PDB file of C-alpha atoms in Angstrom:
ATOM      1  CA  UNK L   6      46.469  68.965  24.794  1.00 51.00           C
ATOM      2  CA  UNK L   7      50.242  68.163  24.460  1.00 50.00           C
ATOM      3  CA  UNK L   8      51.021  72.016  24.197  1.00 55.00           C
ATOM      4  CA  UNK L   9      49.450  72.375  28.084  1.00 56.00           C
ATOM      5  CA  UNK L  10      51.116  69.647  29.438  1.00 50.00           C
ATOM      6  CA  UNK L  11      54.463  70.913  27.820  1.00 52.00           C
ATOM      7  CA  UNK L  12      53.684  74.436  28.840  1.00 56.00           C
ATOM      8  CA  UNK L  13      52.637  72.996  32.440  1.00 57.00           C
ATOM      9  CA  UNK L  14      56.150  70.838  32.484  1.00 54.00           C
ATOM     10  CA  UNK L  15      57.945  74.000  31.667  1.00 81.00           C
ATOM     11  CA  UNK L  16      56.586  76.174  34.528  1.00 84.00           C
ATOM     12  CA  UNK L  17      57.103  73.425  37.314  1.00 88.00           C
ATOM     13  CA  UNK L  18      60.367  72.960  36.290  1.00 89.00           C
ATOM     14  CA  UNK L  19      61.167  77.053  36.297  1.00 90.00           C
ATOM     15  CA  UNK L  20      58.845  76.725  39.885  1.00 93.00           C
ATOM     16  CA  UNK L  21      61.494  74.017  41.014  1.00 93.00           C
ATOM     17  CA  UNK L  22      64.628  75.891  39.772  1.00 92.00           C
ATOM     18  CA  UNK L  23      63.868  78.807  41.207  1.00 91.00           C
ATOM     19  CA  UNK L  24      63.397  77.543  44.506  1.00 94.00           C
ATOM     20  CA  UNK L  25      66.789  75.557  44.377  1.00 96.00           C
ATOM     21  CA  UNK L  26      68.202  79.326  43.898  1.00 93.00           C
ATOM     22  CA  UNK L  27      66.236  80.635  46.961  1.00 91.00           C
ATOM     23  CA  UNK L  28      67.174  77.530  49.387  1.00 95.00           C
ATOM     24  CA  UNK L  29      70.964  77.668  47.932  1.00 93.00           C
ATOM     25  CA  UNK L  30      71.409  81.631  48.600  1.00 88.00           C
ATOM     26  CA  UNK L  31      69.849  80.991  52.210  1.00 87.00           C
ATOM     27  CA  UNK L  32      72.056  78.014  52.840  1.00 89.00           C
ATOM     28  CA  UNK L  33      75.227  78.997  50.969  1.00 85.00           C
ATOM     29  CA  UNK L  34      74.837  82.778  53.005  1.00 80.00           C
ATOM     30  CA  UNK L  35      74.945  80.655  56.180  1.00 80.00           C
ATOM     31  CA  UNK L  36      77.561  77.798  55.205  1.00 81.00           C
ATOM     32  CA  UNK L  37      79.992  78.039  51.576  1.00 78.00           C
ATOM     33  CA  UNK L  38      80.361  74.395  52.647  1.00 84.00           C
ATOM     34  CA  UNK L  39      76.228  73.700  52.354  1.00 89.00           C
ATOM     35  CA  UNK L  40      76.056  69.853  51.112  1.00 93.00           C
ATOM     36  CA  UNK L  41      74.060  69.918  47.646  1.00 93.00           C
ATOM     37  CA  UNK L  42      72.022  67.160  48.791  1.00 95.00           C
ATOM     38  CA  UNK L  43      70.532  69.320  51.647  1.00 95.00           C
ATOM     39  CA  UNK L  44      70.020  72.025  49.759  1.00 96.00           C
ATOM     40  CA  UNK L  45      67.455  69.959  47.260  1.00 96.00           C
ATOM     41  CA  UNK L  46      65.645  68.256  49.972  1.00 96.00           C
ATOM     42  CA  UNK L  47      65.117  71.932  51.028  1.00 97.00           C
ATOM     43  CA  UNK L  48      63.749  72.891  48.129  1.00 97.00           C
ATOM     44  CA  UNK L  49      61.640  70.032  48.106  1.00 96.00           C
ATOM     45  CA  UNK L  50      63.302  68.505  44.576  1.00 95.00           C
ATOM     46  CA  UNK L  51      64.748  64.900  43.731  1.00 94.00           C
ATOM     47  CA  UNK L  52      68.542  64.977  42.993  1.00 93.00           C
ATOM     48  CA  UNK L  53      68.355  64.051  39.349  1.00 93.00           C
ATOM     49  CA  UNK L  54      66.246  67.251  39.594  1.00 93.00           C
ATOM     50  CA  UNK L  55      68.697  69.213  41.432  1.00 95.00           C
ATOM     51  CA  UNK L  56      71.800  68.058  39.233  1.00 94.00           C
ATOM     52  CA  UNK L  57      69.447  68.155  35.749  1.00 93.00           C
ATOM     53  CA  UNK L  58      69.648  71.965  36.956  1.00 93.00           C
ATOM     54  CA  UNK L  59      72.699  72.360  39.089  1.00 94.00           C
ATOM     55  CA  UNK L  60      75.319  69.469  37.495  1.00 94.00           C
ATOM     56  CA  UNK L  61      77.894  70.792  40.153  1.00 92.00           C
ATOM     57  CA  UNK L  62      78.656  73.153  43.316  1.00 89.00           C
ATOM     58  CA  UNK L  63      80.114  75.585  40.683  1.00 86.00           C
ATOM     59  CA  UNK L  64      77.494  76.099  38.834  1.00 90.00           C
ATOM     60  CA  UNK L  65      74.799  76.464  41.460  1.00 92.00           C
ATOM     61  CA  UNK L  66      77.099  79.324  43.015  1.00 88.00           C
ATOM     62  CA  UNK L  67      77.687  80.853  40.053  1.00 86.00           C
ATOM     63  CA  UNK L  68      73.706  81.100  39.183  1.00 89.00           C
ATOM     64  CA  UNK L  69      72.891  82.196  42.340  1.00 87.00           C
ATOM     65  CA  UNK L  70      75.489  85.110  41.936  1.00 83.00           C
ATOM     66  CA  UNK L  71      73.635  85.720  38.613  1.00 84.00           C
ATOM     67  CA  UNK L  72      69.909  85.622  39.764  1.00 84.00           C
ATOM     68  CA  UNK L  73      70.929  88.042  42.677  1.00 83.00           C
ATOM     69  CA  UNK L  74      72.781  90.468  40.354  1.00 84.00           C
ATOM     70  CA  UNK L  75      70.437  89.981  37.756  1.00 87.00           C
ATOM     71  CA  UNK L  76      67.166  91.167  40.399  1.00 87.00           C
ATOM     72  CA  UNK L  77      69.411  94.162  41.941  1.00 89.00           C
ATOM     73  CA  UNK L  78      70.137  95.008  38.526  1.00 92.00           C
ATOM     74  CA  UNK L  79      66.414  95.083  37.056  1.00 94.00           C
ATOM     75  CA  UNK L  80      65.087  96.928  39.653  1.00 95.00           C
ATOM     76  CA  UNK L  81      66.295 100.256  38.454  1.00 96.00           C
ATOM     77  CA  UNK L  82      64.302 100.355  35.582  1.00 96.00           C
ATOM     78  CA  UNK L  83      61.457  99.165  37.899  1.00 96.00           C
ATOM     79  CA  UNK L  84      62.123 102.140  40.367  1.00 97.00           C
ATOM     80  CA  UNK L  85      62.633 104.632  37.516  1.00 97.00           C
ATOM     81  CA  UNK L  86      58.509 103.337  36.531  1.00 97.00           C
ATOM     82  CA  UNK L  87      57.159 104.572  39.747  1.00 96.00           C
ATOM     83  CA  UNK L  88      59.389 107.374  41.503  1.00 96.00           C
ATOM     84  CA  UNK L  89      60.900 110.418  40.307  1.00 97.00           C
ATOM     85  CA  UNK L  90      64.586 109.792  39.961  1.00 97.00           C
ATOM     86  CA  UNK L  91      66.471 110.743  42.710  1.00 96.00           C
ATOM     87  CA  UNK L  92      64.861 109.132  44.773  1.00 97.00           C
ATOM     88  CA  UNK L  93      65.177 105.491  42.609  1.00 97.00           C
ATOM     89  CA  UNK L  94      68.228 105.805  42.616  1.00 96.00           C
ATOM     90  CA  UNK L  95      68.811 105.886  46.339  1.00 96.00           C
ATOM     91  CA  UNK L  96      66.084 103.510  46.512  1.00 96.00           C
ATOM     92  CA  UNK L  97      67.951 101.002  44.212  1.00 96.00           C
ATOM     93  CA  UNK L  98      71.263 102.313  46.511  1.00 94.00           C
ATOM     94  CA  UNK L  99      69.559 100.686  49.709  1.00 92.00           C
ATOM     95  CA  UNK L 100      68.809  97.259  47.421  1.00 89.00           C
ATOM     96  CA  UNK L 101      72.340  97.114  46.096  1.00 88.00           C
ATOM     97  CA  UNK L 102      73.711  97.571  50.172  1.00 86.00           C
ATOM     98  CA  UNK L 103      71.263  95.336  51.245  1.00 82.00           C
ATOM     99  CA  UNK L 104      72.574  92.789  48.880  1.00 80.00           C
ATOM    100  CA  UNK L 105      76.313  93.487  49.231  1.00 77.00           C
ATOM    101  CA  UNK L 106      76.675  93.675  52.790  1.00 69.00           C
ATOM    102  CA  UNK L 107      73.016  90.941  54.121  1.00 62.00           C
ATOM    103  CA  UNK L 108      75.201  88.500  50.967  1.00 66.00           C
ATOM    104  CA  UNK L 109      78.166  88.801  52.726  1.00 66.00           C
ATOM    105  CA  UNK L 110      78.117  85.128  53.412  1.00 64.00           C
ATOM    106  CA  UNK L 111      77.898  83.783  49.880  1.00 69.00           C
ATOM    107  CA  UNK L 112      81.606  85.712  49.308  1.00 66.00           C
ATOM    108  CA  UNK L 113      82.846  82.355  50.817  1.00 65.00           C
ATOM    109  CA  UNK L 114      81.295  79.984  48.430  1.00 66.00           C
ATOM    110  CA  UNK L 115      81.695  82.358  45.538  1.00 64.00           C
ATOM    111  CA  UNK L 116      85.725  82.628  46.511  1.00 63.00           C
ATOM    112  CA  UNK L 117      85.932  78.579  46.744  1.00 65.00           C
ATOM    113  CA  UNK L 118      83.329  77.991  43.112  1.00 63.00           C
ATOM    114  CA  UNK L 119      85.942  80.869  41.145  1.00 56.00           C
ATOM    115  CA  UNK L 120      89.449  79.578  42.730  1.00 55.00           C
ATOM    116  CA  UNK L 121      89.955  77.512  39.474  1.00 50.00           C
ATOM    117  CA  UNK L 122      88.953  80.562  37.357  1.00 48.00           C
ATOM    118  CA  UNK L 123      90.847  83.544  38.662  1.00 46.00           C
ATOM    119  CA  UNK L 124      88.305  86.032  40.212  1.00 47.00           C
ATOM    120  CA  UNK L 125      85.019  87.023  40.256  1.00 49.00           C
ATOM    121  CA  UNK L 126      85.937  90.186  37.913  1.00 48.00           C
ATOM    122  CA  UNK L 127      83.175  90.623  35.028  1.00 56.00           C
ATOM    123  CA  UNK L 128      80.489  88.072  36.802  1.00 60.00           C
ATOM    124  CA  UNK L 129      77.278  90.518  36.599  1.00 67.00           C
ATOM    125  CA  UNK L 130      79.449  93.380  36.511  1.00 75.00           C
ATOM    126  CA  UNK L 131      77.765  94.857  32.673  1.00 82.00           C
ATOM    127  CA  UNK L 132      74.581  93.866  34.448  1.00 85.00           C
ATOM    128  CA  UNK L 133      75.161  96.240  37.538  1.00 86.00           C
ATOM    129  CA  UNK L 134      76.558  98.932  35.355  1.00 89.00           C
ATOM    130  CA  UNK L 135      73.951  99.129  32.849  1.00 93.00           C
ATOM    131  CA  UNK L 136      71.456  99.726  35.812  1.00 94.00           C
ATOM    132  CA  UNK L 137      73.587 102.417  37.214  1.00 94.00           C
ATOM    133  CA  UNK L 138      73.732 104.242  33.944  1.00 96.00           C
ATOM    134  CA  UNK L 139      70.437 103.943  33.303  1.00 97.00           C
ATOM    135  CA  UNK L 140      69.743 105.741  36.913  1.00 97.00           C
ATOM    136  CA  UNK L 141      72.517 108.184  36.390  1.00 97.00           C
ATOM    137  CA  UNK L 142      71.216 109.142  32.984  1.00 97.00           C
ATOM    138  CA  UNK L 143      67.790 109.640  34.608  1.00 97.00           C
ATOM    139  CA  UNK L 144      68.641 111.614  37.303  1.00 97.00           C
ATOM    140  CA  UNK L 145      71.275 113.818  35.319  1.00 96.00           C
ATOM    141  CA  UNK L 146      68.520 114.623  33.014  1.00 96.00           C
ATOM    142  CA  UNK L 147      66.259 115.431  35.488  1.00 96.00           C
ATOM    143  CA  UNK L 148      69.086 118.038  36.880  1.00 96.00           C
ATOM    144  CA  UNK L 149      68.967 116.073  40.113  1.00 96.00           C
ATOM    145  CA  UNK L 150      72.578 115.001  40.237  1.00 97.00           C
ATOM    146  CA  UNK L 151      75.514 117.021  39.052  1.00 96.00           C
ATOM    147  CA  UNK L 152      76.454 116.211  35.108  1.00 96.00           C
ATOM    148  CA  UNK L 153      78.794 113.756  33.643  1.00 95.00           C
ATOM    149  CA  UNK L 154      79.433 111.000  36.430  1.00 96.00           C
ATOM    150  CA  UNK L 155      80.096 107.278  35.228  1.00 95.00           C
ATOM    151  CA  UNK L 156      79.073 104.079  35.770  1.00 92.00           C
ATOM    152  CA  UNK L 157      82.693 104.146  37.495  1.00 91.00           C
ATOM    153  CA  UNK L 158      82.812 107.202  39.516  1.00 94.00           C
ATOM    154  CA  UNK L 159      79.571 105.544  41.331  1.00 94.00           C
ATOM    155  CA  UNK L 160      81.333 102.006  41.893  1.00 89.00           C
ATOM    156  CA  UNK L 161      84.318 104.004  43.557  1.00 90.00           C
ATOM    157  CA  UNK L 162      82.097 106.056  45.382  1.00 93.00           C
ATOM    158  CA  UNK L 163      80.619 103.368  47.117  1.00 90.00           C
ATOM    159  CA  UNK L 164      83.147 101.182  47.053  1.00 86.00           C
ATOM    160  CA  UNK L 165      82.964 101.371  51.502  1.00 86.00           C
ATOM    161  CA  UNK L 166      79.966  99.442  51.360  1.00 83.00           C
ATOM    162  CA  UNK L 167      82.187  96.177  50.981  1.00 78.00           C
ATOM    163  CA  UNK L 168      84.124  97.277  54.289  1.00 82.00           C
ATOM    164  CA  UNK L 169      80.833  97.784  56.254  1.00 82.00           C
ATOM    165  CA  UNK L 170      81.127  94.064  58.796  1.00 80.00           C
ATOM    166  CA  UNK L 171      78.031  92.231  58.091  1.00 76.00           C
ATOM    167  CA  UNK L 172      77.947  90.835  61.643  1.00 76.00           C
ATOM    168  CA  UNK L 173      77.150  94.235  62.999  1.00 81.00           C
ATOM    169  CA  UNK L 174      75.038  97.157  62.554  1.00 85.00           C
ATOM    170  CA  UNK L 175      75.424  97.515  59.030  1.00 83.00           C
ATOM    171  CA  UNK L 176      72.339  98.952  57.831  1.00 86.00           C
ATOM    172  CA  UNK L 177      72.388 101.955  59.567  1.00 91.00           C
ATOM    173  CA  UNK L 178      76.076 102.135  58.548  1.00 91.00           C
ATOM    174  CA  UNK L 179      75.262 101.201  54.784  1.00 90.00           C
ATOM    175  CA  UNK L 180      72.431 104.241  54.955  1.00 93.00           C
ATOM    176  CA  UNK L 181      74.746 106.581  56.245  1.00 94.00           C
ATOM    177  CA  UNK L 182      76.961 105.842  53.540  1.00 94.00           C
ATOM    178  CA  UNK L 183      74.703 105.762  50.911  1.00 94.00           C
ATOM    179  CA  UNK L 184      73.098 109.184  52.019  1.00 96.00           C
ATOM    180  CA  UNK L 185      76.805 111.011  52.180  1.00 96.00           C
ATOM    181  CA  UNK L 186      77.196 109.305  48.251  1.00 96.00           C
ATOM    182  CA  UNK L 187      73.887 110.998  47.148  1.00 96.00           C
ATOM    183  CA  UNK L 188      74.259 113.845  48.862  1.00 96.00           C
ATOM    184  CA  UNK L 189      77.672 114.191  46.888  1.00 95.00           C
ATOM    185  CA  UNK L 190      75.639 113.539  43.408  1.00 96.00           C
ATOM    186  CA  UNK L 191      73.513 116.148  44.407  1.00 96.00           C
ATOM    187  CA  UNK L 192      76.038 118.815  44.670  1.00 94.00           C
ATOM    188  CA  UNK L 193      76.575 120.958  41.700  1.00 91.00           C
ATOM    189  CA  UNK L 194      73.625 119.705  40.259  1.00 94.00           C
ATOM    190  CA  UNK L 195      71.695 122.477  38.063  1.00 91.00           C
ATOM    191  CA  UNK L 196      68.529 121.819  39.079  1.00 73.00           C
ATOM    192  CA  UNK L 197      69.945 123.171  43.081  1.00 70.00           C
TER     193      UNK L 197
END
């Protein structure tokens, strides 16, 4: 009987942390400056809850970063399950521009959690390339994109998407530019 209640303990308190991350990215998107304590009474937890999970601003930002990366990242090998691979990987392009540019607002609370610790540089960046390779690697096998482009070249290539103003019409903008990067994979692919 101990074993359920453990196993039932354990899953409530995933349930609750996971729903600290969802209220946090909403709140933190709309306000860097979101108090903690509103942010737990959101997600409907205690504060010796919230800090048990959280113990500072820092490192709620910082896992929030994480779990966001972490679901971009793991959908390419979900996309790469049920499409062919071109079009996962401009699938997974639209996820990763929804999440740069709709995320805009947690740059702010990201910028004041890091101040003390340089820069964001490396923070789900293996995470993000791994996915890309993985995608690449399918679609250059597959002939669909033009041999030998890195992890890299992509990042550069899409490197706009963190110019696109999230206040405006940027998912039309994003698609545009996402459509003018794949077409550019495309070319001088062999299977064209």
């Amino acid at each position: 009987m101990r074993q359920n209640r453990d196993a039932r303990l354990r899953s409530d308190a995933q349930r609750n942390r996971e729903r600290i991350l969802e209220v946090a990215l909403t709140e933190l998107t709309h306000s860097a400056d979101a108090p903690l304590s509103a942010i737990a009474k959101k997600a409907g937890v205690g504060q010796g809850t919230f800090y048990r999970n959280f113990p500072n601003r820092e490192a709620l930002v910082l896992e929030v970063y994480r779990y966001e990366v972490q679901q971009v990242s793991d959908a390419a090998s979900q996309l790469l399950e049920t499409c062919p691979p071109d079009r996962a990987l401009r699938e997974w392009m639209d996820r990763l521009a929804q999440y740069a540019v709709a995320k805009a607002g947690l740059a702010d609370a990201l910028r004041k959690a890091t101040c003390s610790r340089g820069s964001l540089a490396g923070l789900g960046y293996d995470a993000v390339s791994s996915a890309i390779e993985l995608l690449l690697r399918a679609n250059e096998d597959a002939g669909a994109i033009r041999p030998g482009i890195t992890s890299d070249d992509f990042l550069l290539a899409i490197a706009g998407l963190w110019q696109i103003d999230p206040h405006g019409d940027w998912q039309s903008r994003a698609s545009r530019l996402m459509d003018l990067v794949m077409d550019g994979l495309r070319a001088g692919a062999p299977g064209r």
